């Protein structure tokens, strides 16, 4: 407790009332280690939608990768109608605090399969993706540009692991910040034919609850970073907790979770699963405060 009081003095942002911590002593110890080991030992793994991107901007709900395609004003009306119907059906399952991940998974596979099939019918182009992103309400969180710039400057690897659409994520980052070479995106990427029209997706579906079993854990990504024994994981879904399962040599892992919806019903569960829970915040201030102490 004594240490924690010292630490909160160090990181002013931890004192904010929308920050919830289940185990203060644990967070204190992990943070002290991560800060004293410095930037060469750190790697960051982040979810994209509603983690690096905003859930709300000045109170108005912002677009996810998929919403960008719906509200972009480019794809045919039937796309938007059907995509919204799918979300009505499946989003409440995704965020249902009463269901287990095992119970939710088959529904998520159904959702992603149907959504990808629907998109395949639209023969979207890369230019259309640029236009839709520019037209959309998708926004990186306040402080995201600072995070990207500083992680790049300090050579801290940043993995963005998303069940959204990789092409849309890259475009959002290009338009609102910079995609640096220390950043790596693992997501659902579109395949384009010779005429530049989308013809399906590359690789297997990444949905919210299979971030434990995908390409990245089988690839050499974490193996190549095995000297970076400290990891900050940041997400908004319980599925995001598995994003760094492939990293086996971890000494210190700090799990930060944004709780964007169903706050009353879900806060206690999130406090058990994430080390730090941030409720209704449009910024990355807390993560950036930690990074600022590390570098
Ligand atoms: O980047 P992240 O992994 O959070 O992206 C997945 C999010 O996209 C999910 O939280 C889900 O609600 C949303 N989604 C959507 N439409 C789909 C599939 C997923 O809005 N067709």
PDB file of C-alpha atoms and ligand atoms in Angstrom:
ATOM      1  CA  UNK A   1       0.000   0.000   0.000  1.00  0.00           C
ATOM      2  CA  UNK A   2       2.807   2.319   0.922  1.00  0.00           C
ATOM      3  CA  UNK A   3       4.495   1.640  -2.416  1.00  0.00           C
ATOM      4  CA  UNK A   4       1.287   2.196  -4.283  1.00  0.00           C
ATOM      5  CA  UNK A   5       0.827   5.617  -2.802  1.00  0.00           C
ATOM      6  CA  UNK A   6       4.330   6.447  -3.997  1.00  0.00           C
ATOM      7  CA  UNK A   7       3.538   5.095  -7.405  1.00  0.00           C
ATOM      8  CA  UNK A   8       0.331   7.006  -7.824  1.00  0.00           C
ATOM      9  CA  UNK A   9       2.360  10.071  -7.031  1.00  0.00           C
ATOM     10  CA  UNK A  10       4.555   9.024  -9.900  1.00  0.00           C
ATOM     11  CA  UNK A  11       1.713   8.449 -12.300  1.00  0.00           C
ATOM     12  CA  UNK A  12      -0.882  11.087 -11.684  1.00  0.00           C
ATOM     13  CA  UNK A  13      -3.309   9.463 -14.146  1.00  0.00           C
ATOM     14  CA  UNK A  14      -3.742   6.381 -11.935  1.00  0.00           C
ATOM     15  CA  UNK A  15      -5.593   8.475  -9.405  1.00  0.00           C
ATOM     16  CA  UNK A  16      -8.417   9.350 -11.751  1.00  0.00           C
ATOM     17  CA  UNK A  17     -11.750   8.044 -10.551  1.00  0.00           C
ATOM     18  CA  UNK A  18     -12.596   6.223 -13.768  1.00  0.00           C
ATOM     19  CA  UNK A  19      -9.555   3.981 -13.304  1.00  0.00           C
ATOM     20  CA  UNK A  20     -10.296   0.755 -11.395  1.00  0.00           C
ATOM     21  CA  UNK A  21      -7.657  -1.576  -9.998  1.00  0.00           C
ATOM     22  CA  UNK A  22      -8.462  -4.946  -8.403  1.00  0.00           C
ATOM     23  CA  UNK A  23      -5.062  -5.714  -6.899  1.00  0.00           C
ATOM     24  CA  UNK A  24      -3.099  -2.574  -6.074  1.00  0.00           C
ATOM     25  CA  UNK A  25      -0.010  -4.349  -4.819  1.00  0.00           C
ATOM     26  CA  UNK A  26       0.299  -6.435  -7.956  1.00  0.00           C
ATOM     27  CA  UNK A  27      -0.069  -3.415 -10.232  1.00  0.00           C
ATOM     28  CA  UNK A  28       2.433  -1.540  -8.110  1.00  0.00           C
ATOM     29  CA  UNK A  29       5.043  -4.318  -8.365  1.00  0.00           C
ATOM     30  CA  UNK A  30       4.582  -4.883 -12.107  1.00  0.00           C
ATOM     31  CA  UNK A  31       4.722  -1.174 -12.878  1.00  0.00           C
ATOM     32  CA  UNK A  32       7.847  -0.626 -10.799  1.00  0.00           C
ATOM     33  CA  UNK A  33       9.601  -3.461 -12.670  1.00  0.00           C
ATOM     34  CA  UNK A  34       8.480  -2.318 -16.113  1.00  0.00           C
ATOM     35  CA  UNK A  35       9.580   1.241 -15.403  1.00  0.00           C
ATOM     36  CA  UNK A  36      12.959   0.323 -13.932  1.00  0.00           C
ATOM     37  CA  UNK A  37      13.785  -2.180 -16.741  1.00  0.00           C
ATOM     38  CA  UNK A  38      13.327   0.591 -19.318  1.00  0.00           C
ATOM     39  CA  UNK A  39      12.385   0.693 -23.005  1.00  0.00           C
ATOM     40  CA  UNK A  40      14.752  -2.050 -24.225  1.00  0.00           C
ATOM     41  CA  UNK A  41      12.874  -4.684 -22.247  1.00  0.00           C
ATOM     42  CA  UNK A  42       9.383  -3.558 -23.205  1.00  0.00           C
ATOM     43  CA  UNK A  43       6.934  -4.540 -25.921  1.00  0.00           C
ATOM     44  CA  UNK A  44       3.331  -3.425 -26.335  1.00  0.00           C
ATOM     45  CA  UNK A  45       0.436  -5.485 -27.674  1.00  0.00           C
ATOM     46  CA  UNK A  46      -2.759  -3.606 -28.441  1.00  0.00           C
ATOM     47  CA  UNK A  47      -6.193  -4.352 -29.770  1.00  0.00           C
ATOM     48  CA  UNK A  48      -7.438  -1.840 -32.364  1.00  0.00           C
ATOM     49  CA  UNK A  49     -11.188  -1.180 -32.402  1.00  0.00           C
ATOM     50  CA  UNK A  50     -12.273   0.704 -29.309  1.00  0.00           C
ATOM     51  CA  UNK A  51      -8.814   0.364 -27.782  1.00  0.00           C
ATOM     52  CA  UNK A  52      -6.469   2.353 -30.018  1.00  0.00           C
ATOM     53  CA  UNK A  53      -9.544   3.763 -31.724  1.00  0.00           C
ATOM     54  CA  UNK A  54     -12.210   5.630 -29.795  1.00  0.00           C
ATOM     55  CA  UNK A  55     -15.453   4.144 -28.564  1.00  0.00           C
ATOM     56  CA  UNK A  56     -16.864   7.652 -28.333  1.00  0.00           C
ATOM     57  CA  UNK A  57     -15.689  11.069 -29.444  1.00  0.00           C
ATOM     58  CA  UNK A  58     -17.156  13.838 -27.278  1.00  0.00           C
ATOM     59  CA  UNK A  59     -19.894  11.414 -26.310  1.00  0.00           C
ATOM     60  CA  UNK A  60     -20.828  10.308 -29.855  1.00  0.00           C
ATOM     61  CA  UNK A  61     -20.172   6.656 -30.734  1.00  0.00           C
ATOM     62  CA  UNK A  62     -17.386   6.246 -33.297  1.00  0.00           C
ATOM     63  CA  UNK A  63     -16.997   3.759 -36.114  1.00  0.00           C
ATOM     64  CA  UNK A  64     -15.159   0.454 -35.794  1.00  0.00           C
ATOM     65  CA  UNK A  65     -13.358  -0.956 -38.850  1.00  0.00           C
ATOM     66  CA  UNK A  66     -16.543  -2.669 -39.896  1.00  0.00           C
ATOM     67  CA  UNK A  67     -18.661   0.433 -39.298  1.00  0.00           C
ATOM     68  CA  UNK A  68     -16.332   2.335 -41.652  1.00  0.00           C
ATOM     69  CA  UNK A  69     -17.474   0.079 -44.463  1.00  0.00           C
ATOM     70  CA  UNK A  70     -21.122   0.576 -43.538  1.00  0.00           C
ATOM     71  CA  UNK A  71     -21.174   4.333 -43.154  1.00  0.00           C
ATOM     72  CA  UNK A  72     -18.586   5.170 -45.816  1.00  0.00           C
ATOM     73  CA  UNK A  73     -21.188   6.064 -48.434  1.00  0.00           C
ATOM     74  CA  UNK A  74     -19.599   3.822 -51.043  1.00  0.00           C
ATOM     75  CA  UNK A  75     -20.985   0.316 -50.667  1.00  0.00           C
ATOM     76  CA  UNK A  76     -24.513  -0.568 -51.817  1.00  0.00           C
ATOM     77  CA  UNK A  77     -27.473  -0.077 -49.428  1.00  0.00           C
ATOM     78  CA  UNK A  78     -28.039  -3.798 -49.056  1.00  0.00           C
ATOM     79  CA  UNK A  79     -24.571  -4.070 -47.463  1.00  0.00           C
ATOM     80  CA  UNK A  80     -25.351  -1.638 -44.682  1.00  0.00           C
ATOM     81  CA  UNK A  81     -28.785  -3.133 -44.011  1.00  0.00           C
ATOM     82  CA  UNK A  82     -27.494  -6.674 -43.781  1.00  0.00           C
ATOM     83  CA  UNK A  83     -24.373  -5.737 -41.790  1.00  0.00           C
ATOM     84  CA  UNK A  84     -26.523  -3.903 -39.223  1.00  0.00           C
ATOM     85  CA  UNK A  85     -28.855  -6.883 -38.939  1.00  0.00           C
ATOM     86  CA  UNK A  86     -25.851  -9.093 -38.247  1.00  0.00           C
ATOM     87  CA  UNK A  87     -24.580  -6.715 -35.567  1.00  0.00           C
ATOM     88  CA  UNK A  88     -28.010  -6.551 -33.889  1.00  0.00           C
ATOM     89  CA  UNK A  89     -27.961 -10.291 -33.642  1.00  0.00           C
ATOM     90  CA  UNK A  90     -24.379 -10.894 -32.541  1.00  0.00           C
ATOM     91  CA  UNK A  91     -23.057  -7.840 -30.643  1.00  0.00           C
ATOM     92  CA  UNK A  92     -25.185  -8.535 -27.569  1.00  0.00           C
ATOM     93  CA  UNK A  93     -23.786 -12.070 -27.538  1.00  0.00           C
ATOM     94  CA  UNK A  94     -20.203 -10.758 -27.818  1.00  0.00           C
ATOM     95  CA  UNK A  95     -20.666  -8.540 -24.759  1.00  0.00           C
ATOM     96  CA  UNK A  96     -23.032 -10.735 -22.695  1.00  0.00           C
ATOM     97  CA  UNK A  97     -21.502 -10.979 -19.196  1.00  0.00           C
ATOM     98  CA  UNK A  98     -23.555 -14.125 -18.487  1.00  0.00           C
ATOM     99  CA  UNK A  99     -22.048 -16.216 -21.308  1.00  0.00           C
ATOM    100  CA  UNK A 100     -18.614 -17.861 -21.346  1.00  0.00           C
ATOM    101  CA  UNK A 101     -16.099 -17.389 -24.156  1.00  0.00           C
ATOM    102  CA  UNK A 102     -16.673 -21.033 -25.148  1.00  0.00           C
ATOM    103  CA  UNK A 103     -20.398 -20.401 -25.479  1.00  0.00           C
ATOM    104  CA  UNK A 104     -19.844 -17.220 -27.478  1.00  0.00           C
ATOM    105  CA  UNK A 105     -17.221 -18.528 -29.903  1.00  0.00           C
ATOM    106  CA  UNK A 106     -19.487 -20.418 -32.353  1.00  0.00           C
ATOM    107  CA  UNK A 107     -21.649 -17.298 -32.692  1.00  0.00           C
ATOM    108  CA  UNK A 108     -18.597 -15.150 -33.385  1.00  0.00           C
ATOM    109  CA  UNK A 109     -17.427 -17.542 -36.124  1.00  0.00           C
ATOM    110  CA  UNK A 110     -20.915 -17.318 -37.646  1.00  0.00           C
ATOM    111  CA  UNK A 111     -20.837 -13.493 -37.465  1.00  0.00           C
ATOM    112  CA  UNK A 112     -17.407 -13.086 -39.070  1.00  0.00           C
ATOM    113  CA  UNK A 113     -18.157 -15.691 -41.759  1.00  0.00           C
ATOM    114  CA  UNK A 114     -21.423 -14.009 -42.707  1.00  0.00           C
ATOM    115  CA  UNK A 115     -19.892 -10.511 -42.582  1.00  0.00           C
ATOM    116  CA  UNK A 116     -16.948 -11.523 -44.776  1.00  0.00           C
ATOM    117  CA  UNK A 117     -19.265 -13.260 -47.264  1.00  0.00           C
ATOM    118  CA  UNK A 118     -21.372 -10.124 -47.429  1.00  0.00           C
ATOM    119  CA  UNK A 119     -18.329  -7.956 -48.093  1.00  0.00           C
ATOM    120  CA  UNK A 120     -17.131 -10.331 -50.805  1.00  0.00           C
ATOM    121  CA  UNK A 121     -20.267  -9.479 -52.768  1.00  0.00           C
ATOM    122  CA  UNK A 122     -19.299  -5.787 -52.949  1.00  0.00           C
ATOM    123  CA  UNK A 123     -16.003  -5.991 -54.931  1.00  0.00           C
ATOM    124  CA  UNK A 124     -14.565  -3.091 -52.977  1.00  0.00           C
ATOM    125  CA  UNK A 125     -11.333  -1.398 -54.158  1.00  0.00           C
ATOM    126  CA  UNK A 126      -8.384   0.054 -52.212  1.00  0.00           C
ATOM    127  CA  UNK A 127      -9.392   3.548 -53.349  1.00  0.00           C
ATOM    128  CA  UNK A 128     -12.867   2.919 -51.930  1.00  0.00           C
ATOM    129  CA  UNK A 129     -11.310   1.964 -48.585  1.00  0.00           C
ATOM    130  CA  UNK A 130      -9.413   5.282 -48.513  1.00  0.00           C
ATOM    131  CA  UNK A 131     -12.561   7.208 -49.284  1.00  0.00           C
ATOM    132  CA  UNK A 132     -14.674   5.356 -46.720  1.00  0.00           C
ATOM    133  CA  UNK A 133     -12.109   5.934 -43.968  1.00  0.00           C
ATOM    134  CA  UNK A 134     -11.971   9.646 -44.813  1.00  0.00           C
ATOM    135  CA  UNK A 135     -15.808   9.814 -44.683  1.00  0.00           C
ATOM    136  CA  UNK A 136     -16.116   7.877 -41.448  1.00  0.00           C
ATOM    137  CA  UNK A 137     -16.291   8.721 -37.736  1.00  0.00           C
ATOM    138  CA  UNK A 138     -13.445   6.303 -36.925  1.00  0.00           C
ATOM    139  CA  UNK A 139     -10.916   8.086 -34.737  1.00  0.00           C
ATOM    140  CA  UNK A 140      -7.706   7.138 -33.036  1.00  0.00           C
ATOM    141  CA  UNK A 141      -7.873   7.891 -29.306  1.00  0.00           C
ATOM    142  CA  UNK A 142      -6.472  11.163 -28.038  1.00  0.00           C
ATOM    143  CA  UNK A 143      -2.788  10.514 -27.453  1.00  0.00           C
ATOM    144  CA  UNK A 144      -2.532   7.704 -30.000  1.00  0.00           C
ATOM    145  CA  UNK A 145      -0.263   9.717 -32.265  1.00  0.00           C
ATOM    146  CA  UNK A 146       2.002  10.451 -29.280  1.00  0.00           C
ATOM    147  CA  UNK A 147       2.084   6.743 -28.436  1.00  0.00           C
ATOM    148  CA  UNK A 148       3.055   5.756 -31.988  1.00  0.00           C
ATOM    149  CA  UNK A 149       5.688   8.504 -32.282  1.00  0.00           C
ATOM    150  CA  UNK A 150       7.288   7.746 -28.922  1.00  0.00           C
ATOM    151  CA  UNK A 151       7.266   3.956 -29.282  1.00  0.00           C
ATOM    152  CA  UNK A 152       8.956   4.441 -32.639  1.00  0.00           C
ATOM    153  CA  UNK A 153      11.505   6.855 -31.210  1.00  0.00           C
ATOM    154  CA  UNK A 154      12.310   4.461 -28.362  1.00  0.00           C
ATOM    155  CA  UNK A 155      12.207   1.381 -30.691  1.00  0.00           C
ATOM    156  CA  UNK A 156       9.495  -0.279 -28.615  1.00  0.00           C
ATOM    157  CA  UNK A 157       7.742  -2.926 -30.743  1.00  0.00           C
ATOM    158  CA  UNK A 158       4.003  -2.432 -31.009  1.00  0.00           C
ATOM    159  CA  UNK A 159       1.800  -5.285 -32.146  1.00  0.00           C
ATOM    160  CA  UNK A 160      -1.726  -4.355 -33.191  1.00  0.00           C
ATOM    161  CA  UNK A 161      -3.839  -7.480 -33.023  1.00  0.00           C
ATOM    162  CA  UNK A 162      -7.330  -6.972 -34.359  1.00  0.00           C
ATOM    163  CA  UNK A 163     -10.414  -8.905 -35.317  1.00  0.00           C
ATOM    164  CA  UNK A 164     -11.344  -5.952 -37.537  1.00  0.00           C
ATOM    165  CA  UNK A 165     -10.106  -5.400 -41.085  1.00  0.00           C
ATOM    166  CA  UNK A 166      -6.356  -4.836 -41.578  1.00  0.00           C
ATOM    167  CA  UNK A 167      -6.728  -2.712 -44.718  1.00  0.00           C
ATOM    168  CA  UNK A 168      -9.068  -0.341 -42.873  1.00  0.00           C
ATOM    169  CA  UNK A 169      -6.777  -0.157 -39.825  1.00  0.00           C
ATOM    170  CA  UNK A 170      -3.754   0.719 -41.980  1.00  0.00           C
ATOM    171  CA  UNK A 171      -5.740   3.413 -43.743  1.00  0.00           C
ATOM    172  CA  UNK A 172      -7.012   4.942 -40.474  1.00  0.00           C
ATOM    173  CA  UNK A 173      -3.434   5.040 -39.171  1.00  0.00           C
ATOM    174  CA  UNK A 174      -2.118   6.546 -42.439  1.00  0.00           C
ATOM    175  CA  UNK A 175      -4.763   9.262 -42.393  1.00  0.00           C
ATOM    176  CA  UNK A 176      -4.562  10.146 -38.697  1.00  0.00           C
ATOM    177  CA  UNK A 177      -1.028   9.233 -37.621  1.00  0.00           C
ATOM    178  CA  UNK A 178       1.991   7.301 -38.940  1.00  0.00           C
ATOM    179  CA  UNK A 179       2.472   3.590 -39.518  1.00  0.00           C
ATOM    180  CA  UNK A 180       6.096   3.034 -38.413  1.00  0.00           C
ATOM    181  CA  UNK A 181       8.331   0.047 -38.954  1.00  0.00           C
ATOM    182  CA  UNK A 182       8.278  -0.916 -35.255  1.00  0.00           C
ATOM    183  CA  UNK A 183       4.528  -1.524 -35.655  1.00  0.00           C
ATOM    184  CA  UNK A 184       3.097  -4.809 -36.846  1.00  0.00           C
ATOM    185  CA  UNK A 185      -0.571  -5.404 -37.617  1.00  0.00           C
ATOM    186  CA  UNK A 186      -2.194  -8.819 -37.446  1.00  0.00           C
ATOM    187  CA  UNK A 187      -5.779  -8.716 -38.642  1.00  0.00           C
ATOM    188  CA  UNK A 188      -8.154  -9.820 -41.388  1.00  0.00           C
ATOM    189  CA  UNK A 189      -6.610  -8.577 -44.646  1.00  0.00           C
ATOM    190  CA  UNK A 190      -8.469  -8.409 -47.943  1.00  0.00           C
ATOM    191  CA  UNK A 191      -7.253 -10.071 -51.120  1.00  0.00           C
ATOM    192  CA  UNK A 192      -7.456  -7.994 -54.299  1.00  0.00           C
ATOM    193  CA  UNK A 193      -7.485  -9.279 -57.898  1.00  0.00           C
ATOM    194  CA  UNK A 194      -5.485  -7.846 -60.815  1.00  0.00           C
ATOM    195  CA  UNK A 195      -8.111  -5.184 -61.381  1.00  0.00           C
ATOM    196  CA  UNK A 196      -7.861  -4.088 -57.752  1.00  0.00           C
ATOM    197  CA  UNK A 197     -11.209  -5.546 -56.700  1.00  0.00           C
ATOM    198  CA  UNK A 198     -11.581  -7.381 -53.441  1.00  0.00           C
ATOM    199  CA  UNK A 199     -11.896 -11.138 -53.814  1.00  0.00           C
ATOM    200  CA  UNK A 200     -12.085 -12.503 -50.270  1.00  0.00           C
ATOM    201  CA  UNK A 201      -9.795 -12.457 -47.258  1.00  0.00           C
ATOM    202  CA  UNK A 202      -6.281 -13.766 -46.674  1.00  0.00           C
ATOM    203  CA  UNK A 203      -5.694 -16.472 -44.062  1.00  0.00           C
ATOM    204  CA  UNK A 204      -8.118 -17.714 -41.418  1.00  0.00           C
ATOM    205  CA  UNK A 205     -10.702 -15.519 -39.731  1.00  0.00           C
ATOM    206  CA  UNK A 206      -9.535 -13.627 -36.665  1.00  0.00           C
ATOM    207  CA  UNK A 207     -12.560 -13.014 -34.470  1.00  0.00           C
ATOM    208  CA  UNK A 208     -12.710 -11.523 -30.962  1.00  0.00           C
ATOM    209  CA  UNK A 209     -12.216 -14.810 -29.163  1.00  0.00           C
ATOM    210  CA  UNK A 210      -9.525 -16.628 -31.150  1.00  0.00           C
ATOM    211  CA  UNK A 211      -6.680 -14.218 -30.561  1.00  0.00           C
ATOM    212  CA  UNK A 212      -5.003 -17.119 -28.753  1.00  0.00           C
ATOM    213  CA  UNK A 213      -4.740 -19.473 -31.688  1.00  0.00           C
ATOM    214  CA  UNK A 214      -3.831 -17.330 -34.646  1.00  0.00           C
ATOM    215  CA  UNK A 215      -0.925 -16.758 -36.995  1.00  0.00           C
ATOM    216  CA  UNK A 216       1.000 -14.531 -34.630  1.00  0.00           C
ATOM    217  CA  UNK A 217       1.472 -17.189 -31.964  1.00  0.00           C
ATOM    218  CA  UNK A 218       2.679 -19.696 -34.525  1.00  0.00           C
ATOM    219  CA  UNK A 219       4.903 -17.113 -36.246  1.00  0.00           C
ATOM    220  CA  UNK A 220       8.324 -16.063 -34.928  1.00  0.00           C
ATOM    221  CA  UNK A 221       7.065 -12.628 -33.833  1.00  0.00           C
ATOM    222  CA  UNK A 222       7.262 -13.218 -30.086  1.00  0.00           C
ATOM    223  CA  UNK A 223      10.276 -15.530 -30.424  1.00  0.00           C
ATOM    224  CA  UNK A 224      12.224 -12.686 -32.068  1.00  0.00           C
ATOM    225  CA  UNK A 225      11.298 -10.411 -29.174  1.00  0.00           C
ATOM    226  CA  UNK A 226      12.097 -12.853 -26.415  1.00  0.00           C
ATOM    227  CA  UNK A 227      14.572 -10.469 -24.755  1.00  0.00           C
ATOM    228  CA  UNK A 228      11.741  -8.012 -24.254  1.00  0.00           C
ATOM    229  CA  UNK A 229      10.459  -9.675 -21.129  1.00  0.00           C
ATOM    230  CA  UNK A 230       8.040  -6.944 -20.124  1.00  0.00           C
ATOM    231  CA  UNK A 231       4.748  -6.556 -21.918  1.00  0.00           C
ATOM    232  CA  UNK A 232       1.914  -4.106 -21.737  1.00  0.00           C
ATOM    233  CA  UNK A 233      -1.274  -5.534 -23.159  1.00  0.00           C
ATOM    234  CA  UNK A 234      -4.177  -3.222 -23.848  1.00  0.00           C
ATOM    235  CA  UNK A 235      -7.633  -4.204 -25.062  1.00  0.00           C
ATOM    236  CA  UNK A 236     -11.358  -3.834 -24.546  1.00  0.00           C
ATOM    237  CA  UNK A 237     -12.569  -7.420 -24.775  1.00  0.00           C
ATOM    238  CA  UNK A 238     -11.887 -10.449 -22.592  1.00  0.00           C
ATOM    239  CA  UNK A 239     -10.668 -12.119 -25.794  1.00  0.00           C
ATOM    240  CA  UNK A 240      -7.885  -9.527 -25.937  1.00  0.00           C
ATOM    241  CA  UNK A 241      -6.321 -11.039 -22.819  1.00  0.00           C
ATOM    242  CA  UNK A 242      -5.026 -13.840 -25.029  1.00  0.00           C
ATOM    243  CA  UNK A 243      -3.281 -11.582 -27.535  1.00  0.00           C
ATOM    244  CA  UNK A 244       0.143 -12.241 -25.996  1.00  0.00           C
ATOM    245  CA  UNK A 245      -0.297 -15.961 -25.295  1.00  0.00           C
ATOM    246  CA  UNK A 246       2.515 -16.665 -27.754  1.00  0.00           C
ATOM    247  CA  UNK A 247       4.996 -14.681 -25.659  1.00  0.00           C
ATOM    248  CA  UNK A 248       6.516 -17.286 -23.376  1.00  0.00           C
ATOM    249  CA  UNK A 249       9.420 -15.538 -21.695  1.00  0.00           C
ATOM    250  CA  UNK A 250       7.485 -12.841 -19.920  1.00  0.00           C
ATOM    251  CA  UNK A 251       8.664 -11.467 -16.606  1.00  0.00           C
ATOM    252  CA  UNK A 252       6.132  -8.698 -16.161  1.00  0.00           C
ATOM    253  CA  UNK A 253       2.786  -8.342 -17.866  1.00  0.00           C
ATOM    254  CA  UNK A 254       0.523  -5.368 -17.303  1.00  0.00           C
ATOM    255  CA  UNK A 255      -2.999  -5.856 -18.635  1.00  0.00           C
ATOM    256  CA  UNK A 256      -4.997  -2.696 -19.244  1.00  0.00           C
ATOM    257  CA  UNK A 257      -8.651  -2.937 -20.268  1.00  0.00           C
ATOM    258  CA  UNK A 258     -11.058  -0.335 -21.557  1.00  0.00           C
ATOM    259  CA  UNK A 259     -14.589  -1.012 -20.382  1.00  0.00           C
ATOM    260  CA  UNK A 260     -16.744   0.825 -22.891  1.00  0.00           C
ATOM    261  CA  UNK A 261     -20.219  -0.697 -22.521  1.00  0.00           C
ATOM    262  CA  UNK A 262     -22.409  -2.486 -19.929  1.00  0.00           C
ATOM    263  CA  UNK A 263     -20.221  -0.918 -17.243  1.00  0.00           C
ATOM    264  CA  UNK A 264     -22.358  -1.726 -14.179  1.00  0.00           C
ATOM    265  CA  UNK A 265     -22.778  -5.397 -15.061  1.00  0.00           C
ATOM    266  CA  UNK A 266     -19.222  -5.960 -16.225  1.00  0.00           C
ATOM    267  CA  UNK A 267     -16.892  -3.905 -14.022  1.00  0.00           C
ATOM    268  CA  UNK A 268     -16.310  -6.573 -11.361  1.00  0.00           C
ATOM    269  CA  UNK A 269     -15.514  -9.216 -13.987  1.00  0.00           C
ATOM    270  CA  UNK A 270     -13.112  -6.867 -15.807  1.00  0.00           C
ATOM    271  CA  UNK A 271     -11.391  -5.989 -12.518  1.00  0.00           C
ATOM    272  CA  UNK A 272     -10.672  -9.688 -12.017  1.00  0.00           C
ATOM    273  CA  UNK A 273      -9.317 -10.167 -15.540  1.00  0.00           C
ATOM    274  CA  UNK A 274      -7.463  -6.921 -16.270  1.00  0.00           C
ATOM    275  CA  UNK A 275      -4.944  -5.319 -13.892  1.00  0.00           C
ATOM    276  CA  UNK A 276      -6.230  -1.846 -14.638  1.00  0.00           C
ATOM    277  CA  UNK A 277      -9.723  -1.079 -15.960  1.00  0.00           C
ATOM    278  CA  UNK A 278     -10.443   2.257 -17.607  1.00  0.00           C
ATOM    279  CA  UNK A 279     -14.081   3.256 -17.810  1.00  0.00           C
ATOM    280  CA  UNK A 280     -15.442   5.678 -20.387  1.00  0.00           C
ATOM    281  CA  UNK A 281     -12.269   7.442 -21.405  1.00  0.00           C
ATOM    282  CA  UNK A 282     -11.578   8.805 -24.893  1.00  0.00           C
ATOM    283  CA  UNK A 283      -7.810   8.966 -24.449  1.00  0.00           C
ATOM    284  CA  UNK A 284      -4.721   6.811 -24.056  1.00  0.00           C
ATOM    285  CA  UNK A 285      -3.486   9.014 -21.207  1.00  0.00           C
ATOM    286  CA  UNK A 286      -2.932   6.206 -18.746  1.00  0.00           C
ATOM    287  CA  UNK A 287      -0.902   4.041 -21.123  1.00  0.00           C
ATOM    288  CA  UNK A 288       1.048   7.080 -22.260  1.00  0.00           C
ATOM    289  CA  UNK A 289       1.808   8.036 -18.658  1.00  0.00           C
ATOM    290  CA  UNK A 290       3.340   4.594 -18.121  1.00  0.00           C
ATOM    291  CA  UNK A 291       5.307   4.773 -21.391  1.00  0.00           C
ATOM    292  CA  UNK A 292       6.545   8.242 -20.434  1.00  0.00           C
ATOM    293  CA  UNK A 293       7.988   6.788 -17.221  1.00  0.00           C
ATOM    294  CA  UNK A 294       9.605   3.896 -19.092  1.00  0.00           C
ATOM    295  CA  UNK A 295      11.409   5.877 -21.798  1.00  0.00           C
TER     296      UNK A 295
HETATM  297  O1  LIG B   1     -10.072  -4.650 -33.243  1.00  0.00           O
HETATM  298  P1  LIG B   1     -11.019  -5.581 -32.559  1.00  0.00           P
HETATM  299  O2  LIG B   1     -10.443  -6.947 -32.376  1.00  0.00           O
HETATM  300  O3  LIG B   1     -11.604  -5.023 -31.290  1.00  0.00           O
HETATM  301  O4  LIG B   1     -12.262  -5.692 -33.626  1.00  0.00           O
HETATM  302  C1  LIG B   1     -13.385  -6.445 -33.465  1.00  0.00           C
HETATM  303  C2  LIG B   1     -14.635  -5.638 -33.193  1.00  0.00           C
HETATM  304  O5  LIG B   1     -15.347  -5.379 -34.410  1.00  0.00           O
HETATM  305  C3  LIG B   1     -15.576  -6.444 -32.326  1.00  0.00           C
HETATM  306  O6  LIG B   1     -15.605  -5.903 -31.032  1.00  0.00           O
HETATM  307  C4  LIG B   1     -16.938  -6.412 -33.004  1.00  0.00           C
HETATM  308  O7  LIG B   1     -17.946  -5.896 -32.177  1.00  0.00           O
HETATM  309  C5  LIG B   1     -16.752  -5.533 -34.214  1.00  0.00           C
HETATM  310  N1  LIG B   1     -17.326  -6.151 -35.410  1.00  0.00           N
HETATM  311  C6  LIG B   1     -18.257  -5.459 -36.154  1.00  0.00           C
HETATM  312  N2  LIG B   1     -18.797  -6.009 -37.309  1.00  0.00           N
HETATM  313  C7  LIG B   1     -18.392  -7.236 -37.697  1.00  0.00           C
HETATM  314  C8  LIG B   1     -17.441  -7.946 -36.952  1.00  0.00           C
HETATM  315  C9  LIG B   1     -16.920  -7.350 -35.809  1.00  0.00           C
HETATM  316  O8  LIG B   1     -18.595  -4.346 -35.769  1.00  0.00           O
HETATM  317  N3  LIG B   1     -18.882  -7.758 -38.818  1.00  0.00           N
END
